[in-house]
Short mmCIF file of C-alpha atoms in Angstrom, two decimals:
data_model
loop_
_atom_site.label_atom_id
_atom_site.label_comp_id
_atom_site.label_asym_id
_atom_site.label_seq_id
_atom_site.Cartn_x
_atom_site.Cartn_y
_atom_site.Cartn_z
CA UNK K 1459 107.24 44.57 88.68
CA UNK K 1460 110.43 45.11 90.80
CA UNK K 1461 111.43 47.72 88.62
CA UNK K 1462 108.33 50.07 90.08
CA UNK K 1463 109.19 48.98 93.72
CA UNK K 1464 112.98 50.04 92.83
CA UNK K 1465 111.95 53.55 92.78
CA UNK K 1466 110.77 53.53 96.09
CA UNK K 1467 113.72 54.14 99.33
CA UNK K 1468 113.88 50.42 101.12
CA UNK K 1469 116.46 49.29 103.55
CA UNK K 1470 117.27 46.15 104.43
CA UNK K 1471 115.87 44.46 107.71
CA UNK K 1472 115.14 41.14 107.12
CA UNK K 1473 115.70 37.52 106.01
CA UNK K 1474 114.03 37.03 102.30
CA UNK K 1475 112.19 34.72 101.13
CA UNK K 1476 110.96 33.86 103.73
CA UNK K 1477 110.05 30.01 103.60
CA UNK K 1478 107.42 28.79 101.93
CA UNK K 1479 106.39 24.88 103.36
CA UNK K 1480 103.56 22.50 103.46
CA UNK K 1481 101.26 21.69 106.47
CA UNK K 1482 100.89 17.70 105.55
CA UNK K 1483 100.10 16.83 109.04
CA UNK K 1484 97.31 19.22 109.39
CA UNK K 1485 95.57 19.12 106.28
CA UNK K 1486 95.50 14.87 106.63
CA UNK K 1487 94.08 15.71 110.45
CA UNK K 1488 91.42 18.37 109.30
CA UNK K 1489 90.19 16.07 106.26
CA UNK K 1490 90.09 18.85 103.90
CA UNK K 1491 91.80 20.92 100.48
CA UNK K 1492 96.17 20.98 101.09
CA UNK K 1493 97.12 24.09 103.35
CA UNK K 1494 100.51 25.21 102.97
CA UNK K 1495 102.10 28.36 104.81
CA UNK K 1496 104.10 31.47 104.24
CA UNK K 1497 106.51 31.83 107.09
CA UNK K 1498 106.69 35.25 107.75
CA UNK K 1499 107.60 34.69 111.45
CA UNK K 1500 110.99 33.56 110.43
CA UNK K 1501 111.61 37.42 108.63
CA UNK K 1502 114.68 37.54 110.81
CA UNK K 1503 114.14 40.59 112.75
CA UNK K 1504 113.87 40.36 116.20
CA UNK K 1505 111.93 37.69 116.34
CA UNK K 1506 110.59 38.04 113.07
CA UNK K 1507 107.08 38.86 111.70
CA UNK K 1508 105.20 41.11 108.74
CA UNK K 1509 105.95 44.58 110.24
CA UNK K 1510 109.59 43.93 108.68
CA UNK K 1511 108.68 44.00 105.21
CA UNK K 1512 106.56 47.08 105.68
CA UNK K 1513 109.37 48.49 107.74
CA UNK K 1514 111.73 47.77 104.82
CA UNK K 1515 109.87 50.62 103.06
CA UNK K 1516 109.26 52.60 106.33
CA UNK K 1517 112.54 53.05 107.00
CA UNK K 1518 113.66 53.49 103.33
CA UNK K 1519 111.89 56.46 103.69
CA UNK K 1520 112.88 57.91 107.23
CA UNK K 1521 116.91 57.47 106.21
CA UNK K 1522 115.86 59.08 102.37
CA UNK K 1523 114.33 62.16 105.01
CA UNK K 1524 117.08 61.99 106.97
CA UNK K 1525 115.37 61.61 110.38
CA UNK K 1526 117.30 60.62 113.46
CA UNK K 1527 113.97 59.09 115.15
CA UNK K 1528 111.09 56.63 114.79
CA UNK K 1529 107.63 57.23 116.60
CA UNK K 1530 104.89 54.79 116.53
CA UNK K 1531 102.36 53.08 118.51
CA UNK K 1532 100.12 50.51 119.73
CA UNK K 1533 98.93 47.54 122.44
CA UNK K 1534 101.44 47.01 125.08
CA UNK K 1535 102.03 43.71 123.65
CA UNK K 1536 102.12 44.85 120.44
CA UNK K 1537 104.77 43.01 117.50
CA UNK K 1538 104.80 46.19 115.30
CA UNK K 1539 106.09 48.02 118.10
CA UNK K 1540 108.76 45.75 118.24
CA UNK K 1541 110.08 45.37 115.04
CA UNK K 1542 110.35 49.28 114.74
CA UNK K 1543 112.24 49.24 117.76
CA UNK K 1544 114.72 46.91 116.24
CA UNK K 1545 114.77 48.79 112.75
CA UNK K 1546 115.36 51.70 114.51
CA UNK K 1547 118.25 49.95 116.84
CA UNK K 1548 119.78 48.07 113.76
CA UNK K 1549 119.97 51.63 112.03
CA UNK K 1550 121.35 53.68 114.87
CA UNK K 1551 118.14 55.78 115.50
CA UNK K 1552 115.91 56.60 118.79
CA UNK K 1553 112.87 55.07 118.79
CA UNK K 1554 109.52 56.57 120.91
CA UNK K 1555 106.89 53.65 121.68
CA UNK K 1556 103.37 54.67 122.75
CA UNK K 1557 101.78 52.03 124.10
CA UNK K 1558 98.08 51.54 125.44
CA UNK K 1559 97.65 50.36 129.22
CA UNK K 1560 100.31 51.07 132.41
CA UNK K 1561 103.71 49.63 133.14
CA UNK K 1562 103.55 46.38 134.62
CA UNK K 1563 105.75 45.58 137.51
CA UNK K 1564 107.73 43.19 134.92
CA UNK K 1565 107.75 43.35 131.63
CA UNK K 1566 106.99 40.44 129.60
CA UNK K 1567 106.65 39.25 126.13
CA UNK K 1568 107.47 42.00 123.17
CA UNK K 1569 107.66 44.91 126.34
CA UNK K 1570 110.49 42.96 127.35
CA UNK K 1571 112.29 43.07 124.07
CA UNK K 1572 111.38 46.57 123.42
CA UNK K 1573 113.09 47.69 126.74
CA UNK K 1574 115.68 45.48 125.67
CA UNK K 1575 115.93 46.94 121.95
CA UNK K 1576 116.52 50.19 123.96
CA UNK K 1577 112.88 51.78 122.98
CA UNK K 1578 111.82 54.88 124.80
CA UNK K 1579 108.14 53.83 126.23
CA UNK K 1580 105.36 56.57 126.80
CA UNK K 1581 101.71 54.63 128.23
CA UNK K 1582 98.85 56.39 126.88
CA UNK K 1583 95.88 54.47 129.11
CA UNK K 1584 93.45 53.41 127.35
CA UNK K 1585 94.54 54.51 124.15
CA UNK K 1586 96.16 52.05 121.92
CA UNK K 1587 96.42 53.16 118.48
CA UNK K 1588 99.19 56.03 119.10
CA UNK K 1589 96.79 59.01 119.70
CA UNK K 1590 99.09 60.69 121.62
CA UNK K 1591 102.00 60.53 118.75
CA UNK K 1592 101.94 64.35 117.52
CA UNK K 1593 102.29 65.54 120.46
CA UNK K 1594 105.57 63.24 121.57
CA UNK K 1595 106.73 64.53 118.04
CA UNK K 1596 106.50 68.22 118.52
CA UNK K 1597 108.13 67.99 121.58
CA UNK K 1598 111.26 65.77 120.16
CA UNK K 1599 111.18 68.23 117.25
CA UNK K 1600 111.51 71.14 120.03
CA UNK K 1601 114.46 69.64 121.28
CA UNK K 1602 116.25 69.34 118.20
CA UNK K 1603 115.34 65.78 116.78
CA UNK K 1604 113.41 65.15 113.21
CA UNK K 1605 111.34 62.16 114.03
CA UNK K 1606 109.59 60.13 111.67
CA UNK K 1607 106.06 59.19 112.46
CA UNK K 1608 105.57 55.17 111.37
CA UNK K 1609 101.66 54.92 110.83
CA UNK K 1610 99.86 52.32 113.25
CA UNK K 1611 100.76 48.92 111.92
CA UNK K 1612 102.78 50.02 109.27
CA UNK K 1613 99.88 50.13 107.88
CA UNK K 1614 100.52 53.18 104.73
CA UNK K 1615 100.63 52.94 101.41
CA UNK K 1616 104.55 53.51 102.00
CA UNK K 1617 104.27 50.16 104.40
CA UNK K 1618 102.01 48.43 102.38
CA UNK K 1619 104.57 48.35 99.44
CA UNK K 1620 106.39 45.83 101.66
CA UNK K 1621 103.40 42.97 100.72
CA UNK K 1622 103.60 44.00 96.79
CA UNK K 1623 106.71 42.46 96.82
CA UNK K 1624 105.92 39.73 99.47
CA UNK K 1625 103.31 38.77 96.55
CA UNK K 1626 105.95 38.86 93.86
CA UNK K 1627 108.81 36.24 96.15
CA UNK K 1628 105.60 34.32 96.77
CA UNK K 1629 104.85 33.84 93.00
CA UNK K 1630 108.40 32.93 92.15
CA UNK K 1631 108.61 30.16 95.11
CA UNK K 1632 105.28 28.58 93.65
CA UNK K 1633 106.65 28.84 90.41
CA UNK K 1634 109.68 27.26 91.26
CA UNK K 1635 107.74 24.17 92.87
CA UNK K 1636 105.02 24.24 89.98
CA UNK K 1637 102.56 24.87 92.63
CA UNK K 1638 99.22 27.22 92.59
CA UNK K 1639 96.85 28.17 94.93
CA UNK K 1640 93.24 28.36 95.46
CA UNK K 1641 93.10 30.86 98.36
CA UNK K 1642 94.79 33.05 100.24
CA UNK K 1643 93.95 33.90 104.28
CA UNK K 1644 96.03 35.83 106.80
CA UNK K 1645 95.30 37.79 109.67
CA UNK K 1646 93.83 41.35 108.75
CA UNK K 1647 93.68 44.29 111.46
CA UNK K 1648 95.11 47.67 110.62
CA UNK K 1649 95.00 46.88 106.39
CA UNK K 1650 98.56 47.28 105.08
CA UNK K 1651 99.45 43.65 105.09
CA UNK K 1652 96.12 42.99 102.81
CA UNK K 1653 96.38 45.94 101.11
CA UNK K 1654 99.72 44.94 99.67
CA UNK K 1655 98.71 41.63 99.00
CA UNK K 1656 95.32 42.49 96.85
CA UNK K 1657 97.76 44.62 94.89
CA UNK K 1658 100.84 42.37 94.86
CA UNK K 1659 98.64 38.94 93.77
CA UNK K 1660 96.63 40.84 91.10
CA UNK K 1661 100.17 42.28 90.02
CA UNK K 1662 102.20 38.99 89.95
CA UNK K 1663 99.19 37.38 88.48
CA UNK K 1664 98.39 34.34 91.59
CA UNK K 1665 94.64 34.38 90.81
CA UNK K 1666 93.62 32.94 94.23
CA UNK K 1667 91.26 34.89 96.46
CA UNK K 1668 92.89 36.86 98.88
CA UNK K 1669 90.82 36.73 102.54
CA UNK K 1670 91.84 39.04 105.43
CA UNK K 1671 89.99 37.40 108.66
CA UNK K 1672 89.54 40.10 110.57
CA UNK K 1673 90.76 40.19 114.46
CA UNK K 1674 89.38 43.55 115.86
CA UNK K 1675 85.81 43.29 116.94
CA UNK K 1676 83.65 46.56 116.31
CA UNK K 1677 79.75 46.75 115.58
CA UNK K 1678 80.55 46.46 112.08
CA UNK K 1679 83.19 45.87 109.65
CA UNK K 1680 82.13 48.75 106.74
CA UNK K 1681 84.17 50.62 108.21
CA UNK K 1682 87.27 49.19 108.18
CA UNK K 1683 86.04 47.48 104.88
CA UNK K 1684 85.95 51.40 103.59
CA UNK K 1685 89.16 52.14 105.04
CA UNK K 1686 91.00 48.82 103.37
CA UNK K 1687 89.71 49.90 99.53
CA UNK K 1688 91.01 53.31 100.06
CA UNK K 1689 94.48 51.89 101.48
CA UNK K 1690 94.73 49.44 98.65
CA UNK K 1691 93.76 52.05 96.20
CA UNK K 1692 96.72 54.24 97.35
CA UNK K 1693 98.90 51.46 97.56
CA UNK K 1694 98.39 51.18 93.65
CA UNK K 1695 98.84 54.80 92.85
CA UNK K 1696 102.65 54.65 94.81
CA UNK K 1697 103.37 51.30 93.34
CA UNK K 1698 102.94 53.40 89.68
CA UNK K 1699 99.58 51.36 88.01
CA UNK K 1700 96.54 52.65 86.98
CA UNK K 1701 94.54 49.95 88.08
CA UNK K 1702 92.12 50.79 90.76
CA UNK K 1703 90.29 48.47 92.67
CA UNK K 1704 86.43 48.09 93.97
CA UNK K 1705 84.89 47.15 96.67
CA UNK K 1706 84.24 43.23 95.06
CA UNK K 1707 88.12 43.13 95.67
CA UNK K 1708 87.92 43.29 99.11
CA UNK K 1709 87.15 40.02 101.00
CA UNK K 1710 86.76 39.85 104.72
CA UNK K 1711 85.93 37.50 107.54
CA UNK K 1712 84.50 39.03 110.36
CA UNK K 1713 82.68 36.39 112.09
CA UNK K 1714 85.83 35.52 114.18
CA UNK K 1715 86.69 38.28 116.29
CA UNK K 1716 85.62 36.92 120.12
CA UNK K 1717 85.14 39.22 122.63
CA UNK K 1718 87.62 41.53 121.39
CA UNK K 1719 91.08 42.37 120.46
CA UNK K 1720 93.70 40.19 122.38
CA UNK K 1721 91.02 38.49 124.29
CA UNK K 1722 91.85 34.89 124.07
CA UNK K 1723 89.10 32.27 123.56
CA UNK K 1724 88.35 28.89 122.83
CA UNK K 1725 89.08 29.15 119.09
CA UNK K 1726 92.45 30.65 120.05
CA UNK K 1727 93.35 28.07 122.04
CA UNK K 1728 92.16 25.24 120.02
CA UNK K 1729 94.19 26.84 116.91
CA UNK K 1730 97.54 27.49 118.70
CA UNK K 1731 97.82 23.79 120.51
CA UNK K 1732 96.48 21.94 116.86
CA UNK K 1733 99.16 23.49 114.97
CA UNK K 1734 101.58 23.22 117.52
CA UNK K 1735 101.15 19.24 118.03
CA UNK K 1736 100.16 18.71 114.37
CA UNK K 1737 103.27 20.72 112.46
CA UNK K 1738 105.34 22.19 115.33
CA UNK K 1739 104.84 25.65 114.43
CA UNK K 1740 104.06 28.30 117.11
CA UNK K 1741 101.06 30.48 116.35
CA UNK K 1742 100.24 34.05 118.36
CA UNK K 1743 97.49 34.32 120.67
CA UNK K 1744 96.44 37.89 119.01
CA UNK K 1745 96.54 37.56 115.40
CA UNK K 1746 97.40 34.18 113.78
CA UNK K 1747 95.40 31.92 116.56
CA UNK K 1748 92.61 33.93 115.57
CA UNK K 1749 93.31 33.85 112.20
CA UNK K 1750 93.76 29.99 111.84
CA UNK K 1751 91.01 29.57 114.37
CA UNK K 1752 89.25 30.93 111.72
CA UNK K 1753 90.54 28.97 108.77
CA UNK K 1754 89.35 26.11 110.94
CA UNK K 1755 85.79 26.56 111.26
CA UNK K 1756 85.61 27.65 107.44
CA UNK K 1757 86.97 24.48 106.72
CA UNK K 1758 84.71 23.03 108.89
CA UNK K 1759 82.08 24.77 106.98
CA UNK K 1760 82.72 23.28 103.92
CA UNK K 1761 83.62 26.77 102.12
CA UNK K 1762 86.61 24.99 100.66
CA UNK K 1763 86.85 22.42 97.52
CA UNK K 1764 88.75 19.26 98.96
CA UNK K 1765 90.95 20.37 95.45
CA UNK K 1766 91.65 23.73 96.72
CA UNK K 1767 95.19 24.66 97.76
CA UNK K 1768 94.65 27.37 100.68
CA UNK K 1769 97.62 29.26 101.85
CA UNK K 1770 97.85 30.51 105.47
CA UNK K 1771 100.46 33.87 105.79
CA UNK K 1772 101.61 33.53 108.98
CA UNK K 1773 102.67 36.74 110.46
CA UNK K 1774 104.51 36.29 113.72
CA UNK K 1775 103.25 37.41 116.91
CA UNK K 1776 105.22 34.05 119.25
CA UNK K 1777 106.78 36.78 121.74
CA UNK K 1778 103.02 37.44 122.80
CA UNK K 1779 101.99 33.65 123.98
CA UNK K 1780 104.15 34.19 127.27
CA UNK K 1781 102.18 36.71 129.08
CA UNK K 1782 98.84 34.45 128.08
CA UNK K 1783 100.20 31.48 129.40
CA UNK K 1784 97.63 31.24 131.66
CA UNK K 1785 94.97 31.67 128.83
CA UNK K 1786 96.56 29.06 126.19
CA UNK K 1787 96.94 25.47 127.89
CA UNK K 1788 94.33 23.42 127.27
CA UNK K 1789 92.54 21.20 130.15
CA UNK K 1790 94.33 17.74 129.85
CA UNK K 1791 91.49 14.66 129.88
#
């Protein structure tokens, strides 16, 4: 297996494996099947989180094109956005952030450590998802720069190599602890991270379900569903198999998105204090509060055997609980 990611340009960014640990705490307090987690927060790059590994290819392919600048996009709290800006600052090479909404008097959160990582910042309004990227390239390409466009989320088949071999370190640590799993359940939103995943456990042979839980809201999830299959199907055809996958292979939760993208509710909240008190972990308000929020109520559900062995990815995101403060404490009783 690592001999068909070899062929593909990767540099270096972050801190690998990343640990694997149990949540003992948690999974006596909910009742239910063992949870352990894959601590992809701790990836080491400013701040950590699961653009790195995608950036690891990203990036591997900029330097292999010899670019001199990174462009990509997103919320204006956005991790992604960070973590290129710190590729690009570890490597020595500009990096263009278009973010959605308007400069805030004081920047907070992952704005903060972009301006800090020494990222140029365009805001695009209410545009979030980089819209206005072409035209910031032609421009820097005008004035003498080659710029390398890094899809929204890192979410290519290029990026999406980075969670192939996530699945293959995973494999070894179970392996290594004589461990299995039943499940698998992370935070899905623009598909590379799953994408990888359905490709890297069918690949390194983990036979668990893998279960994006969606964390955009939209009227309905076909598209994005649509979108996933054909990202996973090109992730296969870079990584070098044959295999191509169907629409069975795609499992998502959509039940959990709230009133929107960033918008933190109840089941946030609830998910981001319980893991903090239970295990002393810090989840984000965006994506992994959602996520676990939603891991919760499926428990609750009784969609688990009280055998199963679930695994929660975590992805990072802690930069983004500051500027919620105000959302995320609890009412004390």
């Amino acid at each position: 297996m690592h001999t068909l990611l070899d062929q593909h340009p990767r540099t270096t960014l972050g801190f690998f494996p990343t640990p694997l640990t149990s949540l003992p705490r948690l999974s006596e307090y909910l009742g239910g099947p063992r949870i352990l987690m894959k601590r992809d927060d701790q990836s080491g790059l400013a701040l950590g989180g699961n653009k790195t590994r995608k950036l690891e290819y990203l990036l591997g392919a900029a330097l292999d094109q010899e670019c001199d600048t990174l462009i990509t996009g997103g919320a204006a709290q956005s991790n992604h956005c960070r973590q290129t800006a710190a590729a690009a600052a570890a490597n020595g090479l500009d990096c263009h952030l278009v973010l959605g909404g308007e400069a805030p008097a004081t920047p907070q959160g992952n704005l903060l450590l972009d301006q800090l990582l020494g990222a140029h910042i365009h805001w695009s309004g209410a545009l979030r998802k980089g819209e206005q990227i072409p035209a910031i390239a032609e421009q820097l390409r005008a004035d003498g720069k080659k710029p390398y466009i890094v899809p929204y989320g890192g979410s290519s088949a290029t990026g999406a190599l980075g969670y192939v071999h996530a699945a293959a370190e995973l494999k070894t640590q179970l392996s290594n602890r004589e461990q299995q799993i039943s499940h698998m359940l992370f935070a899905s939103s623009s598909g590379g991270t799953q994408a990888g995943l359905i490709v890297g456990a069918h690949q390194a042979e983990l036979n668990c379900q893998v279960i994006g839980i969606r964390i955009d809201k939209e009227e309905t999830s076909h598209a994005y569903a649509e979108q996933l299959l054909t990202l996973t199907n090109e992730t296969a055809a870079l990584f070098g198999i044959e295999h191509r996958y169907s629409p069975d292979d795609i499992t998502l939760e959509a039940r959990f998105t709230g009133d929107g993208y960033g918008v933190v509710g109840e089941r946030e909240r609830h998910a981001i204090n319980l893991l903090a008190r239970t295990e002393g972990i810090l989840l984000d308000p965006v994506y992994t509060g959602r996520a676990m929020g939603g891991l919760l109520q499926l428990i609750e559900e009784g969609c688990f055997e009280p055998d199963d062995t679930l695994l929660f990815w975590h992805t990072g995101g802690a930069p983004a609980l500051f500027p919620n403060a105000e959302s995320l404490i609890e009412p004390q009783h």
